[in-house]
Short mmCIF file of C-alpha atoms in Angstrom, two decimals:
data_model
loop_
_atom_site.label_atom_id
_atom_site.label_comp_id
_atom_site.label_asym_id
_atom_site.label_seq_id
_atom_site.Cartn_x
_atom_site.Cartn_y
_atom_site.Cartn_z
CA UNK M 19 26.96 -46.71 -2.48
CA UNK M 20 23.53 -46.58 -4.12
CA UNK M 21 23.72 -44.91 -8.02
CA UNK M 22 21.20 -42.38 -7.91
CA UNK M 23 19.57 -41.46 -12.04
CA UNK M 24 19.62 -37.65 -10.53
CA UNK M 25 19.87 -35.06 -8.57
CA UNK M 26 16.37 -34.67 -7.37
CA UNK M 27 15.22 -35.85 -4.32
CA UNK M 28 12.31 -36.99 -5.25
CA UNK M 29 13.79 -39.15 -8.04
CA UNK M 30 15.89 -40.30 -5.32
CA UNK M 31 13.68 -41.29 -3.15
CA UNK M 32 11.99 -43.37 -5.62
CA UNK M 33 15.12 -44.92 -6.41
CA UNK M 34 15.18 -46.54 -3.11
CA UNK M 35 11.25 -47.20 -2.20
CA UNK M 36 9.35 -46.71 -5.38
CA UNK M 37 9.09 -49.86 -6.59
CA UNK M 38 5.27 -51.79 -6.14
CA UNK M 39 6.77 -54.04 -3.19
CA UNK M 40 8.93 -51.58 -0.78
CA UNK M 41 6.23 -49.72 0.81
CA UNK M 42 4.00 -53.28 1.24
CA UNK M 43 7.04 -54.01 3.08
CA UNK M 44 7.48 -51.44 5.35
CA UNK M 45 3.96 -51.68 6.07
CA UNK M 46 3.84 -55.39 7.05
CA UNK M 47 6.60 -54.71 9.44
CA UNK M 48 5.64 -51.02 10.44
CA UNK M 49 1.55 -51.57 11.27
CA UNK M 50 0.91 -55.53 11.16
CA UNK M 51 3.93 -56.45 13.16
CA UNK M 52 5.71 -59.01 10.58
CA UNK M 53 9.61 -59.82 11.16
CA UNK M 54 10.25 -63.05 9.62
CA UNK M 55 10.61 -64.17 6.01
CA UNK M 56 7.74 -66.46 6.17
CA UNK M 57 5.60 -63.99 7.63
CA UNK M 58 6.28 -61.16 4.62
CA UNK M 59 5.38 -63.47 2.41
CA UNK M 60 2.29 -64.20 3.23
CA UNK M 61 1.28 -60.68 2.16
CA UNK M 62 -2.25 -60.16 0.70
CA UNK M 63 -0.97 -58.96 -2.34
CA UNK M 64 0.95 -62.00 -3.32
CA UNK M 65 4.72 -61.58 -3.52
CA UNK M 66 7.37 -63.87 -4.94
CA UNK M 67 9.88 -64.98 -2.72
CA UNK M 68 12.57 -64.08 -4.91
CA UNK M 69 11.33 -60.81 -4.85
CA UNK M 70 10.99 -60.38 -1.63
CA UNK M 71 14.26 -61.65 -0.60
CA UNK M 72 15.60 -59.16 -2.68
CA UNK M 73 13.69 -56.15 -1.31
CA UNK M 74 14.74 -57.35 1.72
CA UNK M 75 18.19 -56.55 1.01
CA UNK M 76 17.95 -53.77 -0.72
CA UNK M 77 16.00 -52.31 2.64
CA UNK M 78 18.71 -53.82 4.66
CA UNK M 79 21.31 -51.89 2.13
CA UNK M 80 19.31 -48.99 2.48
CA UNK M 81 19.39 -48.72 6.23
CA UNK M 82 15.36 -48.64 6.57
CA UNK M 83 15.20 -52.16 8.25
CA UNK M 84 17.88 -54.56 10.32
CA UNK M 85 18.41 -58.24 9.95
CA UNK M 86 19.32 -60.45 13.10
CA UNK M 87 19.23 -63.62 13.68
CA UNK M 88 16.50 -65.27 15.31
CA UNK M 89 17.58 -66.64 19.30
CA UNK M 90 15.59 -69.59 18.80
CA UNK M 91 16.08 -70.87 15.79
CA UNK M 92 19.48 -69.39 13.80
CA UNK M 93 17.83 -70.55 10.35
CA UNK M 94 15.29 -67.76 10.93
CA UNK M 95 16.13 -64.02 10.61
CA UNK M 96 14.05 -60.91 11.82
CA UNK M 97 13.73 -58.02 9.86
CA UNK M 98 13.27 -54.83 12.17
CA UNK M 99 12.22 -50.98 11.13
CA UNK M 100 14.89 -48.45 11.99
CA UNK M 101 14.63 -44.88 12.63
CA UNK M 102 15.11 -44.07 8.76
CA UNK M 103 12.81 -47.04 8.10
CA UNK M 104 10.39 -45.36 10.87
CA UNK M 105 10.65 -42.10 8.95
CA UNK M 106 8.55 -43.22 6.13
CA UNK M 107 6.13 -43.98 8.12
CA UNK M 108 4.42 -40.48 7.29
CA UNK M 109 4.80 -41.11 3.93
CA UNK M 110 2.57 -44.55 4.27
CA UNK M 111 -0.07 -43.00 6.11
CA UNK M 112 -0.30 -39.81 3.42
CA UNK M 113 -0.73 -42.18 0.74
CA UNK M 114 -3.54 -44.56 2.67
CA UNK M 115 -5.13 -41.45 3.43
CA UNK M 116 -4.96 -40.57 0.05
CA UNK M 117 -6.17 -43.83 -1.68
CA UNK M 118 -8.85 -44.23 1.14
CA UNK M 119 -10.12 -40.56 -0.60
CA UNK M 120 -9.83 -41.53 -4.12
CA UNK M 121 -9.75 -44.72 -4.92
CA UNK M 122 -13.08 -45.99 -2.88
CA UNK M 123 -16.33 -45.65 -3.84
CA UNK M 124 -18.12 -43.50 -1.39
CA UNK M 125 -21.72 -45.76 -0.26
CA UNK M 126 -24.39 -43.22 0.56
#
């Protein structure tokens, strides 16, 4: 059971996805499609693979994505959005739109 450092949900919230990695997760998977390992960390942004691995599990943990084994190759695992995972999915789109609004330069 996850130790939450209060009672408000916000606070909890960030306790599970408000780290700099989660959410770069979720969105990988969510809108570009990623599953595997190898794929995640190819990210733009430049994770470790320690740190991803352990993100990984911590989303696993959480219930926001699955792990299963790959059917071709059992070395390989696929990491998969679930309906909790899928219920962020608001939350990533408020905060593009969001960063699209304020944190570009508008060109004239």
């Amino acid at each position: 059971m996850q130790n939450y450092r209060s009672f408000c949900p916000l606070a909890r919230g960030l306790d599970v996805f408000g780290d700099k990695w989660t959410l770069l997760i979720l969105r990988d998977i969510a809108f570009y499609g990623k599953t595997t390992f190898g794929e995640l960390s190819k990210m733009e942004e430049g994770i470790a693979t320690n740190t991803l691995a352990q993100r990984l599990e911590k989303l696993v943990n959480q219930k926001l994505l699955t792990k299963t084994n790959s059917e071709t190759n059992k070395l390989i695992y696929h990491y998969r959005i679930t309906d909790k995972g899928r219920d962020l999915i608001p939350v990533l789109q408020n905060i593009l739109q969001w960063s699209e609004k304020h944190l570009f330069e508008k060109v004239n």
